[in-house]
Amino acid sequence: MNVRDASLASHDADFIVEAFDSTLVPLAAMGSGAMWGSQPFSQKDGFVEENLKDVATSERYQTTGEGDALRIFIAEIEVASPAATGAITPHDAGQDVPGLRYRTAEDGKRYVSVGAAFVRTNWLPGHVRGQFDKEEKIRDELEGKKEGYVYLDVIVTDYRTGRYRKGAGEALIRRAKEYGVEEGMQVLYVDAWAGNEKKLNRFYERQGFLVVGDFTFERTDKPAWLGASTICVGTVDETPMKISHTRPVHKLRVWYVEIPAPPLGEGQ
């Protein structure tokens, strides 16, 4: 699994929208349809334009360090060559699948995009800030925190890619942790939907996340979104790290992982 920075030239904004759309039917089938609803993201007002803007913002920050501190990462997997044997899918036979997003690297290798993650520096979403006067655990962890952390704002995988998306979520979380270390941050935060028996929460816990607290996000003319905050301890290159998770859904849970300073002498 390869993880790279998103770019407009690779049509990654289009891929992200398509990946979101791909999740709706599978989520409904597994009992998690309430997480993102049933309306295709591509049909939501401003969603396509917002992703184009975000990818441009990420590229600018990556190359110049200017503008909003957002990095978007794309998980991709190498596609087999036409000479591959034992082909069981078009990918295995070296054929592109219509609708999926491919790119050819400078070394000639061919990749298909399978997932994306948005990571922001020293930023919290409004639905989390709105819990400070309601949830003591979340308030104690996050209120007044202005710097020293990164936030996993979005993580999504493309269900159209089938088994090729396996491991994409884990790879993107690893990259988010590494990015936090690169930026000298102490904490990585993220949130997730806590419905459907907290199945998504257990995924994050398998990555080393621990719970901070649960909360409910009220929405106008819609069922309340249940959220969870989880706290976890993980490692990045043998370095202990503290990560947090927060995201708006019916039930939510928040997690964190600490990123300690590197040993004296390193990076000096």
C-alpha atoms as an extended CHARMM CRD file, in Angstrom:
* protein
*
       268  EXT
         1         1  MET       CA              0.0000000000        0.0000000000        0.0000000000  PROA      1               0.0000000000
         2         2  ASN       CA              1.4210000000        3.3740000000       -1.0400000000  PROA      2               0.0000000000
         3         3  VAL       CA              0.3070000000        6.6670000000        0.5290000000  PROA      3               0.0000000000
         4         4  ARG       CA              0.9740000000        9.9520000000       -1.2910000000  PROA      4               0.0000000000
         5         5  ASP       CA             -0.1650000000       13.5630000000       -1.1560000000  PROA      5               0.0000000000
         6         6  ALA       CA             -3.3190000000       14.4720000000       -3.0800000000  PROA      6               0.0000000000
         7         7  SER       CA             -3.0810000000       16.6270000000       -6.2020000000  PROA      7               0.0000000000
         8         8  LEU       CA             -5.4140000000       18.2980000000       -8.6620000000  PROA      8               0.0000000000
         9         9  ALA       CA             -3.4070000000       16.8410000000      -11.5580000000  PROA      9               0.0000000000
        10        10  SER       CA             -4.2420000000       13.3060000000      -10.3890000000  PROA      10              0.0000000000
        11        11  HSD       CA             -7.9750000000       14.1730000000      -10.2320000000  PROA      11              0.0000000000
        12        12  ASP       CA             -7.9670000000       13.2930000000       -6.5390000000  PROA      12              0.0000000000
        13        13  ALA       CA            -10.8580000000       15.6380000000       -5.7380000000  PROA      13              0.0000000000
        14        14  ASP       CA            -13.0450000000       13.6140000000       -8.1110000000  PROA      14              0.0000000000
        15        15  PHE       CA            -11.8010000000       10.3880000000       -6.5350000000  PROA      15              0.0000000000
        16        16  ILE       CA            -12.6910000000       11.5610000000       -3.0250000000  PROA      16              0.0000000000
        17        17  VAL       CA            -16.2640000000       12.4000000000       -4.0510000000  PROA      17              0.0000000000
        18        18  GLU       CA            -16.6300000000        9.0330000000       -5.8010000000  PROA      18              0.0000000000
        19        19  ALA       CA            -15.2130000000        7.2110000000       -2.7770000000  PROA      19              0.0000000000
        20        20  PHE       CA            -17.7800000000        8.8520000000       -0.4900000000  PROA      20              0.0000000000
        21        21  ASP       CA            -20.5870000000        7.8730000000       -2.8790000000  PROA      21              0.0000000000
        22        22  SER       CA            -19.3100000000        4.2840000000       -2.9310000000  PROA      22              0.0000000000
        23        23  THR       CA            -19.8130000000        3.8840000000        0.8310000000  PROA      23              0.0000000000
        24        24  LEU       CA            -23.5710000000        4.4610000000        1.0150000000  PROA      24              0.0000000000
        25        25  VAL       CA            -24.9450000000        1.1130000000       -0.1800000000  PROA      25              0.0000000000
        26        26  PRO       CA            -22.3890000000       -1.0210000000        1.7400000000  PROA      26              0.0000000000
        27        27  LEU       CA            -22.9200000000        0.9950000000        4.9330000000  PROA      27              0.0000000000
        28        28  ALA       CA            -26.6840000000        0.5360000000        4.6890000000  PROA      28              0.0000000000
        29        29  ALA       CA            -26.2240000000       -3.1970000000        4.0960000000  PROA      29              0.0000000000
        30        30  MET       CA            -24.1500000000       -3.5800000000        7.2710000000  PROA      30              0.0000000000
        31        31  GLY       CA            -26.5950000000       -1.5980000000        9.4070000000  PROA      31              0.0000000000
        32        32  SER       CA            -24.6400000000        1.6690000000        9.4130000000  PROA      32              0.0000000000
        33        33  GLY       CA            -26.7200000000        3.6010000000        6.9000000000  PROA      33              0.0000000000
        34        34  ALA       CA            -27.5580000000        6.2850000000        9.4700000000  PROA      34              0.0000000000
        35        35  MET       CA            -23.9160000000        7.3400000000        9.6010000000  PROA      35              0.0000000000
        36        36  TRP       CA            -23.9250000000        9.2720000000        6.3140000000  PROA      36              0.0000000000
        37        37  GLY       CA            -27.5070000000        8.8470000000        5.1140000000  PROA      37              0.0000000000
        38        38  SER       CA            -28.6060000000        7.8130000000        1.6330000000  PROA      38              0.0000000000
        39        39  GLN       CA            -28.1400000000       10.9370000000       -0.5070000000  PROA      39              0.0000000000
        40        40  PRO       CA            -25.0760000000       10.6420000000       -2.7640000000  PROA      40              0.0000000000
        41        41  PHE       CA            -22.3910000000       13.0930000000       -1.7080000000  PROA      41              0.0000000000
        42        42  SER       CA            -21.9590000000       14.0930000000       -5.3400000000  PROA      42              0.0000000000
        43        43  GLN       CA            -25.5110000000       15.4800000000       -5.2350000000  PROA      43              0.0000000000
        44        44  LYS       CA            -25.0270000000       17.5820000000       -2.1030000000  PROA      44              0.0000000000
        45        45  ASP       CA            -24.7830000000       21.3220000000       -2.6820000000  PROA      45              0.0000000000
        46        46  GLY       CA            -21.1820000000       22.4860000000       -2.7440000000  PROA      46              0.0000000000
        47        47  PHE       CA            -19.6090000000       19.1090000000       -1.9320000000  PROA      47              0.0000000000
        48        48  VAL       CA            -17.7610000000       18.7190000000       -5.2440000000  PROA      48              0.0000000000
        49        49  GLU       CA            -16.5460000000       22.3190000000       -5.1810000000  PROA      49              0.0000000000
        50        50  GLU       CA            -15.4770000000       22.0150000000       -1.5400000000  PROA      50              0.0000000000
        51        51  ASN       CA            -13.2930000000       19.0050000000       -2.3210000000  PROA      51              0.0000000000
        52        52  LEU       CA            -11.6480000000       20.7840000000       -5.2530000000  PROA      52              0.0000000000
        53        53  LYS       CA            -10.8620000000       23.6840000000       -2.9400000000  PROA      53              0.0000000000
        54        54  ASP       CA             -9.5350000000       21.3600000000       -0.2190000000  PROA      54              0.0000000000
        55        55  VAL       CA             -7.1860000000       19.5170000000       -2.5870000000  PROA      55              0.0000000000
        56        56  ALA       CA             -5.8640000000       22.8510000000       -3.8740000000  PROA      56              0.0000000000
        57        57  THR       CA             -5.3840000000       24.0130000000       -0.2660000000  PROA      57              0.0000000000
        58        58  SER       CA             -3.5280000000       20.8030000000        0.5950000000  PROA      58              0.0000000000
        59        59  GLU       CA             -1.2200000000       21.1380000000       -2.4100000000  PROA      59              0.0000000000
        60        60  ARG       CA             -0.4250000000       24.7280000000       -1.5380000000  PROA      60              0.0000000000
        61        61  TYR       CA              0.3400000000       23.9340000000        2.0960000000  PROA      61              0.0000000000
        62        62  GLN       CA              2.4670000000       20.9200000000        1.1270000000  PROA      62              0.0000000000
        63        63  THR       CA              4.5850000000       22.8670000000       -1.3620000000  PROA      63              0.0000000000
        64        64  THR       CA              4.7840000000       26.3110000000        0.2600000000  PROA      64              0.0000000000
        65        65  GLY       CA              3.7220000000       25.9630000000        3.8930000000  PROA      65              0.0000000000
        66        66  GLU       CA              1.2480000000       28.7770000000        3.2880000000  PROA      66              0.0000000000
        67        67  GLY       CA             -2.5150000000       28.9240000000        3.7610000000  PROA      67              0.0000000000
        68        68  ASP       CA             -4.6880000000       26.6170000000        5.8520000000  PROA      68              0.0000000000
        69        69  ALA       CA             -2.7140000000       23.7680000000        7.4500000000  PROA      69              0.0000000000
        70        70  LEU       CA             -4.4450000000       20.8960000000        5.6450000000  PROA      70              0.0000000000
        71        71  ARG       CA             -2.8210000000       17.7980000000        4.1640000000  PROA      71              0.0000000000
        72        72  ILE       CA             -4.8130000000       15.2750000000        2.1470000000  PROA      72              0.0000000000
        73        73  PHE       CA             -3.3170000000       11.8130000000        1.6850000000  PROA      73              0.0000000000
        74        74  ILE       CA             -4.3140000000        9.2340000000       -0.9180000000  PROA      74              0.0000000000
        75        75  ALA       CA             -3.8610000000        5.4910000000       -0.3480000000  PROA      75              0.0000000000
        76        76  GLU       CA             -3.2070000000        3.5420000000       -3.5280000000  PROA      76              0.0000000000
        77        77  ILE       CA             -2.1820000000        0.0410000000       -4.4850000000  PROA      77              0.0000000000
        78        78  GLU       CA             -0.0590000000       -1.0970000000       -7.3890000000  PROA      78              0.0000000000
        79        79  VAL       CA             -1.9610000000       -2.7850000000      -10.1950000000  PROA      79              0.0000000000
        80        80  ALA       CA             -0.5420000000       -5.9930000000      -11.6550000000  PROA      80              0.0000000000
        81        81  SER       CA              1.0000000000       -5.9300000000      -15.1290000000  PROA      81              0.0000000000
        82        82  PRO       CA             -0.7590000000       -7.5720000000      -18.1050000000  PROA      82              0.0000000000
        83        83  ALA       CA              1.6780000000      -10.4570000000      -17.7740000000  PROA      83              0.0000000000
        84        84  ALA       CA              0.3560000000      -11.3840000000      -14.3370000000  PROA      84              0.0000000000
        85        85  THR       CA             -0.6940000000      -14.9850000000      -13.9830000000  PROA      85              0.0000000000
        86        86  GLY       CA             -3.6370000000      -16.4170000000      -12.0960000000  PROA      86              0.0000000000
        87        87  ALA       CA             -5.7690000000      -13.3630000000      -12.8490000000  PROA      87              0.0000000000
        88        88  ILE       CA             -9.0930000000      -13.3840000000      -11.0070000000  PROA      88              0.0000000000
        89        89  THR       CA            -10.1360000000       -9.7390000000      -11.5940000000  PROA      89              0.0000000000
        90        90  PRO       CA             -9.4890000000       -7.1860000000      -14.3500000000  PROA      90              0.0000000000
        91        91  HSD       CA             -6.8440000000       -5.6350000000      -12.0750000000  PROA      91              0.0000000000
        92        92  ASP       CA             -5.0100000000       -8.9420000000      -11.8170000000  PROA      92              0.0000000000
        93        93  ALA       CA             -5.0160000000       -9.1550000000      -15.6100000000  PROA      93              0.0000000000
        94        94  GLY       CA             -3.5740000000       -5.6560000000      -15.9280000000  PROA      94              0.0000000000
        95        95  GLN       CA             -6.8360000000       -4.1180000000      -17.1110000000  PROA      95              0.0000000000
        96        96  ASP       CA             -8.3670000000       -0.8950000000      -15.8130000000  PROA      96              0.0000000000
        97        97  VAL       CA            -11.8340000000       -1.1230000000      -14.2870000000  PROA      97              0.0000000000
        98        98  PRO       CA            -14.1680000000        1.5670000000      -15.6800000000  PROA      98              0.0000000000
        99        99  GLY       CA            -14.9210000000        4.3150000000      -13.1630000000  PROA      99              0.0000000000
       100       100  LEU       CA            -11.9310000000        3.7580000000      -10.8720000000  PROA      100             0.0000000000
       101       101  ARG       CA             -9.0760000000        6.2410000000      -10.5610000000  PROA      101             0.0000000000
       102       102  TYR       CA             -5.6330000000        5.2420000000      -11.8300000000  PROA      102             0.0000000000
       103       103  ARG       CA             -2.2910000000        6.9400000000      -12.2270000000  PROA      103             0.0000000000
       104       104  THR       CA              1.0490000000        5.9790000000      -13.7240000000  PROA      104             0.0000000000
       105       105  ALA       CA              4.0880000000        6.9120000000      -11.6430000000  PROA      105             0.0000000000
       106       106  GLU       CA              7.3520000000        8.2360000000      -13.0800000000  PROA      106             0.0000000000
       107       107  ASP       CA              8.8780000000        4.7580000000      -12.7940000000  PROA      107             0.0000000000
       108       108  GLY       CA              6.0880000000        3.3290000000      -14.9470000000  PROA      108             0.0000000000
       109       109  LYS       CA              4.2450000000        1.5900000000      -12.1260000000  PROA      109             0.0000000000
       110       110  ARG       CA              0.4510000000        1.7000000000      -12.3110000000  PROA      110             0.0000000000
       111       111  TYR       CA             -1.6540000000        2.4570000000       -9.2030000000  PROA      111             0.0000000000
       112       112  VAL       CA             -5.3660000000        2.5150000000       -8.3720000000  PROA      112             0.0000000000
       113       113  SER       CA             -6.5950000000        4.8880000000       -5.6460000000  PROA      113             0.0000000000
       114       114  VAL       CA             -8.3650000000        3.1390000000       -2.7500000000  PROA      114             0.0000000000
       115       115  GLY       CA             -8.7170000000        5.6590000000        0.0920000000  PROA      115             0.0000000000
       116       116  ALA       CA             -8.2050000000        9.2160000000        1.3320000000  PROA      116             0.0000000000
       117       117  ALA       CA             -7.5790000000       11.0490000000        4.6140000000  PROA      117             0.0000000000
       118       118  PHE       CA             -7.7490000000       14.7500000000        5.5290000000  PROA      118             0.0000000000
       119       119  VAL       CA             -5.4190000000       15.8270000000        8.3540000000  PROA      119             0.0000000000
       120       120  ARG       CA             -5.5700000000       19.3640000000        9.7950000000  PROA      120             0.0000000000
       121       121  THR       CA             -3.1680000000       21.0720000000       12.1980000000  PROA      121             0.0000000000
       122       122  ASN       CA             -4.3230000000       22.8080000000       15.3980000000  PROA      122             0.0000000000
       123       123  TRP       CA             -7.9750000000       22.6540000000       14.3280000000  PROA      123             0.0000000000
       124       124  LEU       CA            -11.2040000000       21.3200000000       15.8400000000  PROA      124             0.0000000000
       125       125  PRO       CA            -14.5910000000       20.9940000000       14.0770000000  PROA      125             0.0000000000
       126       126  GLY       CA            -17.5170000000       22.9890000000       15.3790000000  PROA      126             0.0000000000
       127       127  HSD       CA            -19.5040000000       19.9260000000       16.4070000000  PROA      127             0.0000000000
       128       128  VAL       CA            -16.7110000000       19.0020000000       18.8270000000  PROA      128             0.0000000000
       129       129  ARG       CA            -16.3230000000       22.5080000000       20.2510000000  PROA      129             0.0000000000
       130       130  GLY       CA            -20.0730000000       22.4590000000       20.7920000000  PROA      130             0.0000000000
       131       131  GLN       CA            -19.6620000000       19.6380000000       23.3360000000  PROA      131             0.0000000000
       132       132  PHE       CA            -17.5460000000       21.6480000000       25.7950000000  PROA      132             0.0000000000
       133       133  ASP       CA            -20.5860000000       22.7150000000       27.8170000000  PROA      133             0.0000000000
       134       134  LYS       CA            -22.1680000000       19.2510000000       27.6850000000  PROA      134             0.0000000000
       135       135  GLU       CA            -19.5110000000       16.5520000000       27.9940000000  PROA      135             0.0000000000
       136       136  GLU       CA            -16.9840000000       16.9260000000       30.8120000000  PROA      136             0.0000000000
       137       137  LYS       CA            -14.4680000000       14.4060000000       29.4580000000  PROA      137             0.0000000000
       138       138  ILE       CA            -14.3530000000       16.0450000000       26.0470000000  PROA      138             0.0000000000
       139       139  ARG       CA            -14.1290000000       19.5100000000       27.6120000000  PROA      139             0.0000000000
       140       140  ASP       CA            -11.2730000000       18.4910000000       29.8930000000  PROA      140             0.0000000000
       141       141  GLU       CA             -9.3550000000       16.9910000000       26.9720000000  PROA      141             0.0000000000
       142       142  LEU       CA             -9.8830000000       19.6520000000       24.3150000000  PROA      142             0.0000000000
       143       143  GLU       CA            -11.0680000000       22.9880000000       25.7120000000  PROA      143             0.0000000000
       144       144  GLY       CA             -8.4050000000       25.6520000000       25.4180000000  PROA      144             0.0000000000
       145       145  LYS       CA             -6.1450000000       23.4770000000       23.2840000000  PROA      145             0.0000000000
       146       146  LYS       CA             -4.8020000000       25.7900000000       20.5720000000  PROA      146             0.0000000000
       147       147  GLU       CA             -1.6710000000       24.0900000000       19.2840000000  PROA      147             0.0000000000
       148       148  GLY       CA              0.4340000000       20.9420000000       19.3900000000  PROA      148             0.0000000000
       149       149  TYR       CA             -1.9960000000       18.5750000000       17.6990000000  PROA      149             0.0000000000
       150       150  VAL       CA             -3.2550000000       17.2980000000       14.3650000000  PROA      150             0.0000000000
       151       151  TYR       CA             -6.8220000000       16.2340000000       13.6190000000  PROA      151             0.0000000000
       152       152  LEU       CA             -7.9450000000       13.3750000000       11.3790000000  PROA      152             0.0000000000
       153       153  ASP       CA            -10.9120000000       15.1760000000        9.8730000000  PROA      153             0.0000000000
       154       154  VAL       CA            -11.8560000000       12.6980000000        7.1300000000  PROA      154             0.0000000000
       155       155  ILE       CA            -11.0190000000        9.1070000000        6.2900000000  PROA      155             0.0000000000
       156       156  VAL       CA            -12.8260000000        7.2050000000        3.5310000000  PROA      156             0.0000000000
       157       157  THR       CA            -12.1290000000        4.2000000000        1.3100000000  PROA      157             0.0000000000
       158       158  ASP       CA            -13.5080000000        3.3480000000       -2.1220000000  PROA      158             0.0000000000
       159       159  TYR       CA            -15.7590000000        0.2930000000       -1.8400000000  PROA      159             0.0000000000
       160       160  ARG       CA            -15.7330000000       -0.0870000000       -5.6410000000  PROA      160             0.0000000000
       161       161  THR       CA            -12.1550000000       -1.3480000000       -5.4480000000  PROA      161             0.0000000000
       162       162  GLY       CA            -13.2100000000       -4.4950000000       -3.5770000000  PROA      162             0.0000000000
       163       163  ARG       CA            -10.4300000000       -6.3830000000       -1.8530000000  PROA      163             0.0000000000
       164       164  TYR       CA             -7.8650000000       -3.8230000000       -3.0180000000  PROA      164             0.0000000000
       165       165  ARG       CA             -9.0850000000       -1.3850000000       -0.3580000000  PROA      165             0.0000000000
       166       166  LYS       CA             -8.1930000000       -3.8220000000        2.4430000000  PROA      166             0.0000000000
       167       167  GLY       CA             -5.6560000000       -2.1850000000        4.7230000000  PROA      167             0.0000000000
       168       168  ALA       CA             -6.1840000000        1.3120000000        3.3080000000  PROA      168             0.0000000000
       169       169  GLY       CA             -7.6600000000        2.6720000000        6.5430000000  PROA      169             0.0000000000
       170       170  GLU       CA             -4.7610000000        1.3650000000        8.5970000000  PROA      170             0.0000000000
       171       171  ALA       CA             -2.2250000000        2.7820000000        6.1190000000  PROA      171             0.0000000000
       172       172  LEU       CA             -3.8510000000        6.2160000000        6.1950000000  PROA      172             0.0000000000
       173       173  ILE       CA             -3.9060000000        6.2740000000       10.0080000000  PROA      173             0.0000000000
       174       174  ARG       CA             -0.2010000000        5.3670000000       10.0600000000  PROA      174             0.0000000000
       175       175  ARG       CA              0.5130000000        8.2360000000        7.6780000000  PROA      175             0.0000000000
       176       176  ALA       CA             -1.4980000000       10.6300000000        9.8490000000  PROA      176             0.0000000000
       177       177  LYS       CA              0.6090000000        9.6210000000       12.8540000000  PROA      177             0.0000000000
       178       178  GLU       CA              3.8330000000       10.0290000000       10.8660000000  PROA      178             0.0000000000
       179       179  TYR       CA              2.7290000000       13.4410000000        9.6920000000  PROA      179             0.0000000000
       180       180  GLY       CA              2.1000000000       14.4590000000       13.2920000000  PROA      180             0.0000000000
       181       181  VAL       CA              5.6450000000       13.4210000000       14.1730000000  PROA      181             0.0000000000
       182       182  GLU       CA              7.0340000000       15.3210000000       11.1700000000  PROA      182             0.0000000000
       183       183  GLU       CA              5.2170000000       18.4570000000       12.3130000000  PROA      183             0.0000000000
       184       184  GLY       CA              6.4080000000       18.1090000000       15.9040000000  PROA      184             0.0000000000
       185       185  MET       CA              2.8840000000       17.6510000000       17.2410000000  PROA      185             0.0000000000
       186       186  GLN       CA              1.9800000000       15.9550000000       20.5310000000  PROA      186             0.0000000000
       187       187  VAL       CA             -1.5210000000       14.6580000000       19.7630000000  PROA      187             0.0000000000
       188       188  LEU       CA             -3.5940000000       13.3000000000       16.8730000000  PROA      188             0.0000000000
       189       189  TYR       CA             -7.3740000000       13.6160000000       17.3140000000  PROA      189             0.0000000000
       190       190  VAL       CA            -10.1840000000       11.9110000000       15.3790000000  PROA      190             0.0000000000
       191       191  ASP       CA            -13.9060000000       11.1520000000       15.8810000000  PROA      191             0.0000000000
       192       192  ALA       CA            -16.2670000000        8.4840000000       14.6060000000  PROA      192             0.0000000000
       193       193  TRP       CA            -19.8710000000        7.3800000000       14.4820000000  PROA      193             0.0000000000
       194       194  ALA       CA            -20.8050000000        5.3000000000       17.5170000000  PROA      194             0.0000000000
       195       195  GLY       CA            -23.9390000000        3.6340000000       16.1340000000  PROA      195             0.0000000000
       196       196  ASN       CA            -24.4300000000        0.0150000000       14.9840000000  PROA      196             0.0000000000
       197       197  GLU       CA            -22.9790000000       -1.4130000000       18.1940000000  PROA      197             0.0000000000
       198       198  LYS       CA            -19.8650000000        0.7890000000       17.8560000000  PROA      198             0.0000000000
       199       199  LYS       CA            -18.3700000000       -1.3950000000       15.1240000000  PROA      199             0.0000000000
       200       200  LEU       CA            -16.4560000000        1.5460000000       13.6650000000  PROA      200             0.0000000000
       201       201  ASN       CA            -15.1780000000        2.4030000000       17.1290000000  PROA      201             0.0000000000
       202       202  ARG       CA            -13.7470000000       -1.0820000000       17.4990000000  PROA      202             0.0000000000
       203       203  PHE       CA            -11.8040000000       -0.5650000000       14.2610000000  PROA      203             0.0000000000
       204       204  TYR       CA            -10.0970000000        2.4700000000       15.7760000000  PROA      204             0.0000000000
       205       205  GLU       CA             -9.4770000000        0.6330000000       19.0100000000  PROA      205             0.0000000000
       206       206  ARG       CA             -7.7160000000       -2.1020000000       17.0120000000  PROA      206             0.0000000000
       207       207  GLN       CA             -5.4010000000        0.6380000000       15.7550000000  PROA      207             0.0000000000
       208       208  GLY       CA             -4.5260000000        1.4600000000       19.3630000000  PROA      208             0.0000000000
       209       209  PHE       CA             -7.1200000000        4.1320000000       20.1160000000  PROA      209             0.0000000000
       210       210  LEU       CA             -8.7370000000        4.5680000000       23.5360000000  PROA      210             0.0000000000
       211       211  VAL       CA            -12.0560000000        6.2720000000       24.3330000000  PROA      211             0.0000000000
       212       212  VAL       CA            -12.2580000000        9.8560000000       25.6010000000  PROA      212             0.0000000000
       213       213  GLY       CA            -16.0490000000       10.0210000000       25.8020000000  PROA      213             0.0000000000
       214       214  ASP       CA            -19.3380000000        9.6860000000       23.9510000000  PROA      214             0.0000000000
       215       215  PHE       CA            -21.6270000000       12.5030000000       22.8310000000  PROA      215             0.0000000000
       216       216  THR       CA            -24.7870000000       13.1970000000       20.8460000000  PROA      216             0.0000000000
       217       217  PHE       CA            -24.8100000000       15.7410000000       18.0320000000  PROA      217             0.0000000000
       218       218  GLU       CA            -28.2490000000       17.2720000000       17.5120000000  PROA      218             0.0000000000
       219       219  ARG       CA            -29.2540000000       18.0270000000       13.9070000000  PROA      219             0.0000000000
       220       220  THR       CA            -32.1570000000       20.1240000000       12.6170000000  PROA      220             0.0000000000
       221       221  ASP       CA            -34.9970000000       18.0120000000       11.1620000000  PROA      221             0.0000000000
       222       222  LYS       CA            -32.8500000000       14.8740000000       11.3900000000  PROA      222             0.0000000000
       223       223  PRO       CA            -32.2400000000       12.1620000000       13.9980000000  PROA      223             0.0000000000
       224       224  ALA       CA            -29.5210000000       12.9950000000       16.5040000000  PROA      224             0.0000000000
       225       225  TRP       CA            -26.0700000000       11.8580000000       15.4510000000  PROA      225             0.0000000000
       226       226  LEU       CA            -24.4570000000        9.6100000000       18.0560000000  PROA      226             0.0000000000
       227       227  GLY       CA            -20.7630000000       10.1910000000       18.4830000000  PROA      227             0.0000000000
       228       228  ALA       CA            -17.8910000000        8.8390000000       20.4810000000  PROA      228             0.0000000000
       229       229  SER       CA            -14.5760000000       10.2050000000       21.6690000000  PROA      229             0.0000000000
       230       230  THR       CA            -11.8310000000        7.6940000000       22.2040000000  PROA      230             0.0000000000
       231       231  ILE       CA             -8.3130000000        7.9560000000       23.5400000000  PROA      231             0.0000000000
       232       232  CYS       CA             -5.5850000000        5.6110000000       22.4570000000  PROA      232             0.0000000000
       233       233  VAL       CA             -1.8930000000        4.9840000000       22.8270000000  PROA      233             0.0000000000
       234       234  GLY       CA             -0.0480000000        3.7990000000       19.7490000000  PROA      234             0.0000000000
       235       235  THR       CA              3.4440000000        3.9770000000       18.2530000000  PROA      235             0.0000000000
       236       236  VAL       CA              5.0340000000        5.5900000000       15.2280000000  PROA      236             0.0000000000
       237       237  ASP       CA              8.4750000000        4.2800000000       14.2990000000  PROA      237             0.0000000000
       238       238  GLU       CA              8.9020000000        2.9340000000       17.8290000000  PROA      238             0.0000000000
       239       239  THR       CA              7.9100000000        6.3550000000       19.1970000000  PROA      239             0.0000000000
       240       240  PRO       CA              4.9900000000        6.3820000000       21.6590000000  PROA      240             0.0000000000
       241       241  MET       CA              2.2000000000        8.6280000000       20.4350000000  PROA      241             0.0000000000
       242       242  LYS       CA             -1.1200000000        9.8010000000       21.8080000000  PROA      242             0.0000000000
       243       243  ILE       CA             -4.1110000000       10.0010000000       19.4160000000  PROA      243             0.0000000000
       244       244  SER       CA             -7.6610000000       11.2770000000       19.7740000000  PROA      244             0.0000000000
       245       245  HSD       CA            -10.7760000000       10.7020000000       17.6670000000  PROA      245             0.0000000000
       246       246  THR       CA            -13.8590000000       12.8930000000       17.1310000000  PROA      246             0.0000000000
       247       247  ARG       CA            -16.3970000000       13.0930000000       14.2670000000  PROA      247             0.0000000000
       248       248  PRO       CA            -20.1170000000       14.1200000000       13.8890000000  PROA      248             0.0000000000
       249       249  VAL       CA            -22.5560000000       11.2060000000       13.6780000000  PROA      249             0.0000000000
       250       250  HSD       CA            -25.5370000000        9.9220000000       15.6700000000  PROA      250             0.0000000000
       251       251  LYS       CA            -23.3200000000        8.4800000000       18.3960000000  PROA      251             0.0000000000
       252       252  LEU       CA            -19.7650000000        9.7150000000       18.4730000000  PROA      252             0.0000000000
       253       253  ARG       CA            -16.5810000000        8.7730000000       20.2070000000  PROA      253             0.0000000000
       254       254  VAL       CA            -13.2740000000       10.6270000000       20.4090000000  PROA      254             0.0000000000
       255       255  TRP       CA             -9.7450000000        9.1650000000       20.4710000000  PROA      255             0.0000000000
       256       256  TYR       CA             -6.2090000000       10.5430000000       20.8280000000  PROA      256             0.0000000000
       257       257  VAL       CA             -2.5820000000        9.4120000000       20.6190000000  PROA      257             0.0000000000
       258       258  GLU       CA              0.3170000000       11.3000000000       22.1630000000  PROA      258             0.0000000000
       259       259  ILE       CA              3.3430000000       12.2160000000       20.0390000000  PROA      259             0.0000000000
       260       260  PRO       CA              6.2960000000       12.8010000000       22.3630000000  PROA      260             0.0000000000
       261       261  ALA       CA              9.3060000000       14.8660000000       21.3910000000  PROA      261             0.0000000000
       262       262  PRO       CA             12.1300000000       12.9310000000       19.6640000000  PROA      262             0.0000000000
       263       263  PRO       CA             15.1870000000       11.9680000000       21.7650000000  PROA      263             0.0000000000
       264       264  LEU       CA             17.7650000000       14.7170000000       22.3000000000  PROA      264             0.0000000000
       265       265  GLY       CA             20.1690000000       14.9660000000       19.4170000000  PROA      265             0.0000000000
       266       266  GLU       CA             17.7210000000       13.8800000000       16.7470000000  PROA      266             0.0000000000
       267       267  GLY       CA             16.7030000000       16.4200000000       14.1350000000  PROA      267             0.0000000000
       268       268  GLN       CA             19.2460000000       18.9710000000       15.4360000000  PROA      268             0.0000000000
